[in-house]
Coordinates of C-alpha atoms in Angstrom, one line a residue:
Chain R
X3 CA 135.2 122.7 91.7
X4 CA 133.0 125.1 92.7
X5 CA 129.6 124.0 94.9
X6 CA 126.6 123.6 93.9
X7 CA 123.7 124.8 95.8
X8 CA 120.5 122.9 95.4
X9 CA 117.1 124.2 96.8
X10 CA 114.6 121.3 98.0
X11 CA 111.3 120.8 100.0
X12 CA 112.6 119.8 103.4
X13 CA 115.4 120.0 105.3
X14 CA 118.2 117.2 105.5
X15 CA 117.5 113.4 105.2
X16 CA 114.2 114.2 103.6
X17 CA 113.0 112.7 100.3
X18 CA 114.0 115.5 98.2
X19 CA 117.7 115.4 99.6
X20 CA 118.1 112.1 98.9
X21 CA 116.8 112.8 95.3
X22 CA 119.4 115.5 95.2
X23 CA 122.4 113.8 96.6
X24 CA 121.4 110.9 93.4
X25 CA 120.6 113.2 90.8
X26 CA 123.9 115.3 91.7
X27 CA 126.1 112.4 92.7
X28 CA 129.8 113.3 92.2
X29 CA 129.3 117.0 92.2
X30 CA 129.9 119.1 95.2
X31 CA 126.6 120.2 96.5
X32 CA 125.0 122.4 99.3
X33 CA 121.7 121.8 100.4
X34 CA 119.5 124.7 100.8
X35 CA 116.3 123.4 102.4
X36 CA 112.9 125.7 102.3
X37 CA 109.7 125.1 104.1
X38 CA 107.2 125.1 100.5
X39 CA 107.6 124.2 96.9
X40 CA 107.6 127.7 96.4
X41 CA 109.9 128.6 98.3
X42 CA 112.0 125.9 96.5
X43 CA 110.9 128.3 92.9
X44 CA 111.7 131.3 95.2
X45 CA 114.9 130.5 95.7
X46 CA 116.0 129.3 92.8
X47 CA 114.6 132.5 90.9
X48 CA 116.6 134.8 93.6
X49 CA 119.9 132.9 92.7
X50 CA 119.6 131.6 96.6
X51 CA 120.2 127.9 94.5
X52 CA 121.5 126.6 91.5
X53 CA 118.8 124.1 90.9
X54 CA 115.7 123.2 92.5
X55 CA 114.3 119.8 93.4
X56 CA 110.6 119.3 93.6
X57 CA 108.0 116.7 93.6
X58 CA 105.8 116.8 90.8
X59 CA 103.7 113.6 90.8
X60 CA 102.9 110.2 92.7
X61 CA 102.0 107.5 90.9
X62 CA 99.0 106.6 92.5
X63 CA 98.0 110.1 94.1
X64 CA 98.9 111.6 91.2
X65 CA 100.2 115.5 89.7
X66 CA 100.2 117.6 92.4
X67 CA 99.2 120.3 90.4
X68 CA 99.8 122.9 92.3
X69 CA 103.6 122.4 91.7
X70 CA 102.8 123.0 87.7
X71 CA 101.3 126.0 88.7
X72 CA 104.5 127.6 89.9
X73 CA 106.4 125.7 87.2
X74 CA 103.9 128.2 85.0
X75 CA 104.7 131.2 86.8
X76 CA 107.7 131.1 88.1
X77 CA 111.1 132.1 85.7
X78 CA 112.2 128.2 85.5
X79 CA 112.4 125.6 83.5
X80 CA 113.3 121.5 84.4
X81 CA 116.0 120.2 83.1
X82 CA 115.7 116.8 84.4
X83 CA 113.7 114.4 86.4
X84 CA 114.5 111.5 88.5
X85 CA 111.8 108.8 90.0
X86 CA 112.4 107.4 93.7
X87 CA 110.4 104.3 94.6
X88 CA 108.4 105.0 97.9
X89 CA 109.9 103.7 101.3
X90 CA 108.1 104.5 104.3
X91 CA 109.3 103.5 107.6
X92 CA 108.1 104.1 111.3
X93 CA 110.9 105.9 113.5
X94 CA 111.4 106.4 117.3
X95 CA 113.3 106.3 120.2
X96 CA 114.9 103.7 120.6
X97 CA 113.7 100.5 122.9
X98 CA 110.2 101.2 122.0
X99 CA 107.6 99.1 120.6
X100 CA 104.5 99.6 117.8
X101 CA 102.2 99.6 121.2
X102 CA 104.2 102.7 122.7
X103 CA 103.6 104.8 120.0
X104 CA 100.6 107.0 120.3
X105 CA 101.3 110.1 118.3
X106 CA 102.9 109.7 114.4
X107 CA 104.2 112.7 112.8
X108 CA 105.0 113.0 109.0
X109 CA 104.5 115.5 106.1
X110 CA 100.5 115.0 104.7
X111 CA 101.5 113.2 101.8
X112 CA 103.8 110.4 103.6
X113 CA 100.3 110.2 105.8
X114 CA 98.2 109.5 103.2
X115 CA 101.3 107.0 101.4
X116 CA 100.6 105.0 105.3
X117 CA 96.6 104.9 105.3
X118 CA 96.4 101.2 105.4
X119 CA 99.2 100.6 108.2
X120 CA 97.4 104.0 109.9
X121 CA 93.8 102.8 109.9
X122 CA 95.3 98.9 111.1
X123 CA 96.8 100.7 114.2
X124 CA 93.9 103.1 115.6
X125 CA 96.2 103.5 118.6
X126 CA 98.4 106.1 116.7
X127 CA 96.6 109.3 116.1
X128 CA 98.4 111.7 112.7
X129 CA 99.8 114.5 113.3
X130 CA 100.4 116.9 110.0
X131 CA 104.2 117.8 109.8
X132 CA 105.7 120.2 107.4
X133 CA 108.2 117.8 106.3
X134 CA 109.3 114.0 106.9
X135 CA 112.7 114.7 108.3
X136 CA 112.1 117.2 110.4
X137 CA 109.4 114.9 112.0
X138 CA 112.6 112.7 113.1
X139 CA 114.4 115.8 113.8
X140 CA 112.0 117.1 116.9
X141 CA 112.0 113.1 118.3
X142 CA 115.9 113.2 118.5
X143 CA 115.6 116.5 119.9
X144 CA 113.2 117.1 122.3
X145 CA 113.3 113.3 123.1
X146 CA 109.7 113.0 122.2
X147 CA 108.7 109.6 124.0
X148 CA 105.7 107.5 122.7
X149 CA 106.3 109.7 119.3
X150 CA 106.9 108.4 115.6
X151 CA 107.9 110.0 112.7
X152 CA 107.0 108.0 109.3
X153 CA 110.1 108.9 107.1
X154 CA 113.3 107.3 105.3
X155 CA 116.0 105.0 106.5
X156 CA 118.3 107.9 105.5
X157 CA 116.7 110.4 108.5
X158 CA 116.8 106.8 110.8
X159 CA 120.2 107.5 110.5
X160 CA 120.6 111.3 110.7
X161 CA 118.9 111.2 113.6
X162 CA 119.6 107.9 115.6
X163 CA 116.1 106.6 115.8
X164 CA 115.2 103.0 115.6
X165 CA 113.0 101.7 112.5
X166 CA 110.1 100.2 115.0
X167 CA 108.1 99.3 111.6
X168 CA 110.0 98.3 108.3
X169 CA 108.2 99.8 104.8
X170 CA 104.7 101.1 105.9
X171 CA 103.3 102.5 102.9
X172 CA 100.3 101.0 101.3
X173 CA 102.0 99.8 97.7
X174 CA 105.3 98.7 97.1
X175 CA 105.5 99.5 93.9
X176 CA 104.9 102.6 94.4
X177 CA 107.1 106.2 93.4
X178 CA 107.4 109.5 93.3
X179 CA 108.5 111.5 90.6
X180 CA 110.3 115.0 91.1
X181 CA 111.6 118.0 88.6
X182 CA 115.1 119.4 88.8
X183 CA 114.6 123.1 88.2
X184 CA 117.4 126.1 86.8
X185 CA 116.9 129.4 85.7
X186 CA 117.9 128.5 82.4
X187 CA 116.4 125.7 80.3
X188 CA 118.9 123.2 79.5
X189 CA 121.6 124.5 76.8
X190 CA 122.4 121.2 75.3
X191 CA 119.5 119.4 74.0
X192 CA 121.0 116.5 72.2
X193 CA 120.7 113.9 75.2
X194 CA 116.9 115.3 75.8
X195 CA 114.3 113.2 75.1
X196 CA 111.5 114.2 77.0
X197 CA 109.0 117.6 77.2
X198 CA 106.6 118.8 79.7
X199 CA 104.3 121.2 78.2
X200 CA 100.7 122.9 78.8
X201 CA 98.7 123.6 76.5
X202 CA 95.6 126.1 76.6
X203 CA 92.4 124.7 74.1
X204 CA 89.2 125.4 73.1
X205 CA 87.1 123.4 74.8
X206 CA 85.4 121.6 72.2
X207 CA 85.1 118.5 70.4
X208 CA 88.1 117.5 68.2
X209 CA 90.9 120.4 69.1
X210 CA 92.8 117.6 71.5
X211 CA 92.3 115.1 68.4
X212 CA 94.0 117.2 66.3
X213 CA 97.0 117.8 68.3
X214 CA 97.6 114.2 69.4
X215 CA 97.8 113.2 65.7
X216 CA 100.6 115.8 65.0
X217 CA 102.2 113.7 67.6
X218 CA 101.4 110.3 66.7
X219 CA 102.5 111.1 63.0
X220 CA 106.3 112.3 64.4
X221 CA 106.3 109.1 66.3
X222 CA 106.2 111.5 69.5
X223 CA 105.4 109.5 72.5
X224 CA 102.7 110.4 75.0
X225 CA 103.7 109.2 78.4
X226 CA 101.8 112.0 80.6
X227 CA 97.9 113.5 79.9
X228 CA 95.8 115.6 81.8
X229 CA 93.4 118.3 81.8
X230 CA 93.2 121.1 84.0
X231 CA 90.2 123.3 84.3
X232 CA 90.9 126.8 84.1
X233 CA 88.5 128.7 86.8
X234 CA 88.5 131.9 85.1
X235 CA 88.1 131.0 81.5
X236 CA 85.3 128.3 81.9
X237 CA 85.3 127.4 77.7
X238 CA 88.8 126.8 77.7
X239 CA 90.9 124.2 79.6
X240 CA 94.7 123.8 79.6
X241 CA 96.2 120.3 79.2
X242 CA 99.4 118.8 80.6
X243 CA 101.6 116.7 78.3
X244 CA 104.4 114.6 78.6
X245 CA 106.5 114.0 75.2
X246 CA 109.2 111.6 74.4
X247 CA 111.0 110.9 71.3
X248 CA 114.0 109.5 70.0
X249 CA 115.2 112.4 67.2
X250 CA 114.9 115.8 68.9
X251 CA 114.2 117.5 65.3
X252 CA 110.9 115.4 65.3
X253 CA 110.0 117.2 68.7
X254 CA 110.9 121.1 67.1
X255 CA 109.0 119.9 64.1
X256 CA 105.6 119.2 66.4
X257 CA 105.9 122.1 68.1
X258 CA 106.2 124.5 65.0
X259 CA 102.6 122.2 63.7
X260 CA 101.1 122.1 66.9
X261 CA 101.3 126.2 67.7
X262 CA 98.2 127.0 65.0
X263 CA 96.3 124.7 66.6
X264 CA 95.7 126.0 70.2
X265 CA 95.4 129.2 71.8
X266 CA 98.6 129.2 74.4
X267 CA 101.6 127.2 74.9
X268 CA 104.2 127.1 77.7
X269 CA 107.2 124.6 77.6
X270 CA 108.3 123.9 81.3
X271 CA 111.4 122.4 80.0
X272 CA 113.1 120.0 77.5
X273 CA 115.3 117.1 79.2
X274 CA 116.8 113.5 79.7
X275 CA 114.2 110.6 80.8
X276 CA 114.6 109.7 84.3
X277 CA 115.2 106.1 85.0
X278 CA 112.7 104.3 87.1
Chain Z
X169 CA 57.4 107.9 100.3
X170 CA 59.9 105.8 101.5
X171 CA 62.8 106.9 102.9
X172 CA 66.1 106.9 100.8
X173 CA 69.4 105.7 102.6
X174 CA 72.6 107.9 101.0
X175 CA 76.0 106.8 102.4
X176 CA 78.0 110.0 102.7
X177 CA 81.9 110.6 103.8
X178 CA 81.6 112.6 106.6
X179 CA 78.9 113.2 109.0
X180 CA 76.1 115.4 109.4
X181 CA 76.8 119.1 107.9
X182 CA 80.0 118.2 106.2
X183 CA 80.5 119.1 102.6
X184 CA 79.0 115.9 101.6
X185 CA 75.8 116.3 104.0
X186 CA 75.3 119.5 101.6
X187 CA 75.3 117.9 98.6
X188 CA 73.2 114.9 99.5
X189 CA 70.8 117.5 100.8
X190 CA 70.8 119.2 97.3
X191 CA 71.1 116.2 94.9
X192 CA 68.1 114.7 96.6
X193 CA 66.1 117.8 97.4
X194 CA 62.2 116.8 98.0
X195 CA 62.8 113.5 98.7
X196 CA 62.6 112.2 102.3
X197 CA 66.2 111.3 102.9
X198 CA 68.5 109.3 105.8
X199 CA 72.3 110.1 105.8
X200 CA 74.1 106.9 106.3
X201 CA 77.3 108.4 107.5
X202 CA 81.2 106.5 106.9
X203 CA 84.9 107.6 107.8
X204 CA 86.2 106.7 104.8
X205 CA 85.3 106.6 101.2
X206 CA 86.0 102.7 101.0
X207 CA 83.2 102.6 103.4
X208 CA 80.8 104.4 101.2
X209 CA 81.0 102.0 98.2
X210 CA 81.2 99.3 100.7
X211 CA 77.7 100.2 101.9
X212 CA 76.1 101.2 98.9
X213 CA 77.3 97.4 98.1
X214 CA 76.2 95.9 101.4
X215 CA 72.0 97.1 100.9
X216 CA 73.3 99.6 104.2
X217 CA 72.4 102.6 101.5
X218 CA 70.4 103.2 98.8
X219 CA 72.7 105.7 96.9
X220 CA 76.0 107.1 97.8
X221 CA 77.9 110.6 97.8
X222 CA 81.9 110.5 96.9
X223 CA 83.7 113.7 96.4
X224 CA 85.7 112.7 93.0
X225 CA 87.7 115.7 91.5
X226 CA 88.5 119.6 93.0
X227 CA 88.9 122.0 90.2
X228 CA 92.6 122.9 91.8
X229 CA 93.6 119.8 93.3
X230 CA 92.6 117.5 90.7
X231 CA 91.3 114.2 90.7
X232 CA 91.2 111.9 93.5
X233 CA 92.5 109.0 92.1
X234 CA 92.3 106.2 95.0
X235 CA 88.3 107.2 94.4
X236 CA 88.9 106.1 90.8
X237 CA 89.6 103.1 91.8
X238 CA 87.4 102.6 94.3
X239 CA 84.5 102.9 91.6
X240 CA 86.6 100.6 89.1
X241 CA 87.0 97.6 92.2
X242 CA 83.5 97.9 93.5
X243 CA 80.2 97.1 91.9
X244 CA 78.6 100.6 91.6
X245 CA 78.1 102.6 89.0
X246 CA 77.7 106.4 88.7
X247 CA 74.3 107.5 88.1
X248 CA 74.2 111.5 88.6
X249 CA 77.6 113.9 89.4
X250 CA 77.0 117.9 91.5
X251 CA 79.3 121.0 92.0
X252 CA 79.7 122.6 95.2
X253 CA 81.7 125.7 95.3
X254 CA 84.4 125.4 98.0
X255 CA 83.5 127.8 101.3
X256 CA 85.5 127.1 103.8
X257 CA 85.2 129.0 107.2
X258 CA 87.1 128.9 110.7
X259 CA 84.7 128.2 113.4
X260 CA 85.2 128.4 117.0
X261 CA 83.5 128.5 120.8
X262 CA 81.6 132.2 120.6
X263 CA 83.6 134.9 122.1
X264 CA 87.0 133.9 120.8
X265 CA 89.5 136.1 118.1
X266 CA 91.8 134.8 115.9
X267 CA 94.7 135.8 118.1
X268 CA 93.0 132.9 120.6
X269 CA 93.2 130.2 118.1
X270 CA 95.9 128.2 118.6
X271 CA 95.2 124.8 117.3
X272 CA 92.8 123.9 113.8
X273 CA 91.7 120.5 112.8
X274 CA 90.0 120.1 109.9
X275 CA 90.0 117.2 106.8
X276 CA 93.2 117.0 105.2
X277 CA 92.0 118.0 102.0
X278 CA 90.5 121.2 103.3
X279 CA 94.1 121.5 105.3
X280 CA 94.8 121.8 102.1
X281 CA 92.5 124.3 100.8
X282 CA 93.8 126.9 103.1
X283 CA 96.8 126.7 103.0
X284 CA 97.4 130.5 102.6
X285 CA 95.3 131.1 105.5
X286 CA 97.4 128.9 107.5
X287 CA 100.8 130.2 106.5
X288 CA 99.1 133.5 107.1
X289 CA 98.9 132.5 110.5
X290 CA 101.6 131.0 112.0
X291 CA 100.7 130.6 115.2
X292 CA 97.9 128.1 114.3
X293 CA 99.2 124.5 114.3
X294 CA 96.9 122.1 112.0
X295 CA 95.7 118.7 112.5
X296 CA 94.6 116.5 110.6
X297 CA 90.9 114.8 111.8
X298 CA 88.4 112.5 109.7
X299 CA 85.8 115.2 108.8
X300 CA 85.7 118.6 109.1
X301 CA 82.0 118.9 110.5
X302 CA 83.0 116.3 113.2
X303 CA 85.8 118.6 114.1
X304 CA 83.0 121.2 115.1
X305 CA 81.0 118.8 116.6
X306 CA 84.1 118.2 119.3
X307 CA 84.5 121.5 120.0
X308 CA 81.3 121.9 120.6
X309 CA 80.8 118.6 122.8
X310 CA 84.6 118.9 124.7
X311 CA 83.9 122.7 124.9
X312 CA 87.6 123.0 123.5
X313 CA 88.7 126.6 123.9
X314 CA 91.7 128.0 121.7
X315 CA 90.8 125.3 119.1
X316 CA 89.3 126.1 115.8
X317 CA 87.6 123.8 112.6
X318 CA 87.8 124.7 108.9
X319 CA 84.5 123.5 107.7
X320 CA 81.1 125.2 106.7
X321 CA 78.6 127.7 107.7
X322 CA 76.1 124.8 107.9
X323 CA 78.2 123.0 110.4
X324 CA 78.4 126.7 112.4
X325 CA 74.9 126.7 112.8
X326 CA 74.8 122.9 113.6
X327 CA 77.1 122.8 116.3
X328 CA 76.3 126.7 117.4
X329 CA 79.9 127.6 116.9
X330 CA 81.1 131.3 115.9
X331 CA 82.6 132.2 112.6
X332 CA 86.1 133.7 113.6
X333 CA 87.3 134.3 109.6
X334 CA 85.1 133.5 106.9
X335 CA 85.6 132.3 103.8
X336 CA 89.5 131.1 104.4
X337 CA 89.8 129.0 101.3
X338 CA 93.0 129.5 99.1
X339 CA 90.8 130.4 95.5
X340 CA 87.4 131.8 95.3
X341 CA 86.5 130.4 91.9
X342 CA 87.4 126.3 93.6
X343 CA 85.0 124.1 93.4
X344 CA 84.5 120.1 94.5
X345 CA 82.7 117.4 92.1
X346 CA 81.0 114.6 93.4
X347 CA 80.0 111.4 92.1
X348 CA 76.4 110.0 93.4
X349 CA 76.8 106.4 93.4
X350 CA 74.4 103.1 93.0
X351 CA 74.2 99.8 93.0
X352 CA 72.5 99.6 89.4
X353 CA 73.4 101.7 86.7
X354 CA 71.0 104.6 85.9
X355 CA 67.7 102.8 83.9
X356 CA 66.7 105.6 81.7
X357 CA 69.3 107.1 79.3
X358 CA 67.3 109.6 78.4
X359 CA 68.5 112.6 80.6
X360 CA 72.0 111.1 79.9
X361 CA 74.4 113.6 78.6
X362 CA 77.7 112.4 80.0
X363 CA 79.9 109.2 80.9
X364 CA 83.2 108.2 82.8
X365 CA 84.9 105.6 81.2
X366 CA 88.5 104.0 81.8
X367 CA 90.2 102.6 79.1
X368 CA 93.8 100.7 79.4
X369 CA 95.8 101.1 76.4
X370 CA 99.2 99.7 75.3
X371 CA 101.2 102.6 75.6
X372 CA 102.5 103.3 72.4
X373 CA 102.4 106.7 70.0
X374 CA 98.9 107.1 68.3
X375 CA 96.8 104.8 70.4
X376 CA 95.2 107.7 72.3
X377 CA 94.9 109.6 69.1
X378 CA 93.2 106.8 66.9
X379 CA 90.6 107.0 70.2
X380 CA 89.8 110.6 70.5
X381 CA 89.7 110.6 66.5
X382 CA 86.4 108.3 67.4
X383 CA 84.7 110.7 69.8
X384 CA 85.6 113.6 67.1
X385 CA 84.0 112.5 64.1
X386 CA 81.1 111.9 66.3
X387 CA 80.9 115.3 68.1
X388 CA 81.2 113.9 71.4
X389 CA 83.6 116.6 73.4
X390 CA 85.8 115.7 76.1
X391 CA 85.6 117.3 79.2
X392 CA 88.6 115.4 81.5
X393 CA 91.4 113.4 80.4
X394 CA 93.8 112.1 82.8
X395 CA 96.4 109.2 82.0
X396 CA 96.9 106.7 85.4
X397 CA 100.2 104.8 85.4
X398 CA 99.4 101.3 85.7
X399 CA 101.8 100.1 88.3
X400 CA 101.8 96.3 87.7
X401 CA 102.2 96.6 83.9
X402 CA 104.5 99.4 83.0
X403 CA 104.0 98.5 79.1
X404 CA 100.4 99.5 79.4
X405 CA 98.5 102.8 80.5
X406 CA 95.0 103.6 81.5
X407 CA 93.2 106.8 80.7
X408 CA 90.4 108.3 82.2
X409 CA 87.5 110.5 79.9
X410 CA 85.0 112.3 80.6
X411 CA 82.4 112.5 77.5
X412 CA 79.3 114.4 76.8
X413 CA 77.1 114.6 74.1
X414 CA 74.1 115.5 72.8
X415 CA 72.4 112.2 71.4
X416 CA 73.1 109.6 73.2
X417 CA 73.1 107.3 70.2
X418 CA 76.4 109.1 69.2
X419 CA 77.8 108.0 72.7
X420 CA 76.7 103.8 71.8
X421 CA 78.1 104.3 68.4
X422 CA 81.2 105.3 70.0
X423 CA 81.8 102.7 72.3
X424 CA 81.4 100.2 70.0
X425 CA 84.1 101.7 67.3
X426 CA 86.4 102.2 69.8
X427 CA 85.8 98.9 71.8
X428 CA 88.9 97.0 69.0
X429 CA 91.1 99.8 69.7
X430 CA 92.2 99.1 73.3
X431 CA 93.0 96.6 75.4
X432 CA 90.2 96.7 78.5
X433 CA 87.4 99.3 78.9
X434 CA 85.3 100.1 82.4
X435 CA 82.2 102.2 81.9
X436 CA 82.0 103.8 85.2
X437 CA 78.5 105.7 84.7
X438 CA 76.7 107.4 82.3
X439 CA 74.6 110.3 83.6
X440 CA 73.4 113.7 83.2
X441 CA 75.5 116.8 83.6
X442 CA 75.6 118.4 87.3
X443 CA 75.2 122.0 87.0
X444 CA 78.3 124.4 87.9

């Protein structure tokens, strides 16, 4: 069987490998880990990867936009998703206690996933990381006393640090949900039951109405809305929609009523649900 | 006159000192100034302000949810919103290049918003600090040579500090909205053009549709829309809408028509339009 090679934010034991080792479970796989998400498009566009993993939205941060952006411009198209509930933990050297540790580093959104824990422990300045893993990485290392790194279990073990604090993220119930990206969208659509797609609309009252009752009247699902201004076009705005159904002709058939109705359209791929 | 007390995030000649300065122009102001954002509502709450200043949405970033809910859990309401185009500048000690530059703090959002400039620059490490005008101010104070700030030009002439590279933000055309926040909702409607409202939905096909079919046959547009995953009850979704109108009769009319359609509702303001 040949391998696999999967580009993803991060470098081993990061969030995004442990997303890809799930999502490709059984397959042989090669991680090929890049410092940006778009790098991670980069990569995948160069034939560097076979797929692409990338975090496309936190439930209670919410879309990190910038990722649709290059899902817009960048030759790709997702072919999948997969959710990961959010598990923060506080790593050092081992032997140390929570009062030891002056310095945590972490990647900006783990940071902001460990406000509450953060702002109860004023003692432990944040430091900006490019990526969670690594953060455990340069500990192990450079033998970084008096340092943290707030990552997974998963880099824990990589990297033979102790878990000084067990699940420091403000909500449990938290997740995060990411996009497996390929060159080509996915060939065989009868197990898809999900869309991403953007939109562009005249901005004015009634076009949005319009659209959402060809979807409603296909039994399409919405399970993702949002609007995104567009800077340079100020009386249009694009909007961001998630679609699931159960009979993929249903889906063809609102796209073919939808497309008189709006200006632009861009599919950023057809694919299975993820389960949460 | 007496003297108006507006809780800002930040401190003096951050972002949020600007707007405040603007919103309120011509009247005789104090700036009440909090770390966080929590602490804004919670002293526009506590009588410690009269008003308060919350940055709520960036044109690129989107929506800062966690401020959503802020302004859903405490008992404010929105009573005017402002634009402010996004500058963002790296300031310095006087006599410095950007070859000397070795370390930046800034906010983490404005981290954020020069990113380019950063990767640009690799030799500039970033860290993350509470505001960026305070990260001027302890330059300034700790005479901290080889260390920049990302903030404004107002904090540059505040703090005396040199512009090294202006204008460093990733996207000329950004911009940041804010919400100006009281106690009371506004008292006269008649300025009032536009409303944020929340609504929780079951989350079934058509739900959303039968709603913005309301706002349609009444002409009132839509200017954001932005579903929120409801953690706790994944059966159920919440939406977020921006409306605006031109009679605000049209906007009552509609929230009573739509008020049997859903499951909850939170007006969060009604107000007039801020000026782009």
């Amino acid at each position: 069987m040949s391998t696999l090679k999967i580009a993803i934010q991060g470098g081993p034991a990061s969030f995004h490998d442990v997303v890809a080792q799930q999502y490709f479970v059984g397959k042989t796989t090669e991680i090929v880990p890049c410092m940006t998400f778009q790098r991670v498009c980069a990569a995948v566009k160069n034939r560097d990867a076979d797929f692409g993993v990338m975090a496309i939205e936190n439930a209670l941060a919410g879309s990190i936009l910038g990722n649709y952006s290059l899902l817009q411009d960048y030759p790709v198209s997702i072919i999948g998703e997969a959710y990961l509930p959010i598990e923060q933990n506080l790593l050092a050297l081992p032997g140390q206690s929570l009062s030891d540790i002056k310095l945590v580093r972490s990647h900006p959104m783990a940071l902001l996933q460990c406000t509450n824990f953060l702002e109860e422990n004023p003692h432990i300045q944040a430091l900006e990381s490019a990526d969670t893993a690594e953060s455990a990485r340069e500990i192990r290392e450079n033998n970084l006393v008096g340092v943290g790194a707030i990552a997974s279990k998963l880099a824990a073990e990589r990297y033979q640090l102790e878990i000084v604090e067990e699940r420091v993220e403000n909500y449990k119930e938290n997740y995060t949900r990411f996009m497996i990206i390929s060159r080509k969208p996915l060939a065989d659509k009868s197990q898809a039951n999900k869309a991403s797609v953007i939109f562009t609309l005249h901005h004015r009252a009634g076009e949005l109405a319009k659209i959402l009752d060809v979807f409603r009247d296909l039994n399409i699902n919405l399970s993702l809305i949002q609007s995104i201004p567009i800077l340079s076009q100020p009386t249009e705005f694009a909007i961001l929609l998630d679609l699931e159904w159960e009979d993929y002709s249903t889906f063809e058939e609102s796209i073919s009523l939808v497309t008189p109705l709006i200006v632009e359209m861009k599919i950023l791929g057809i694919y299975q649900r993820g389960k949460r």
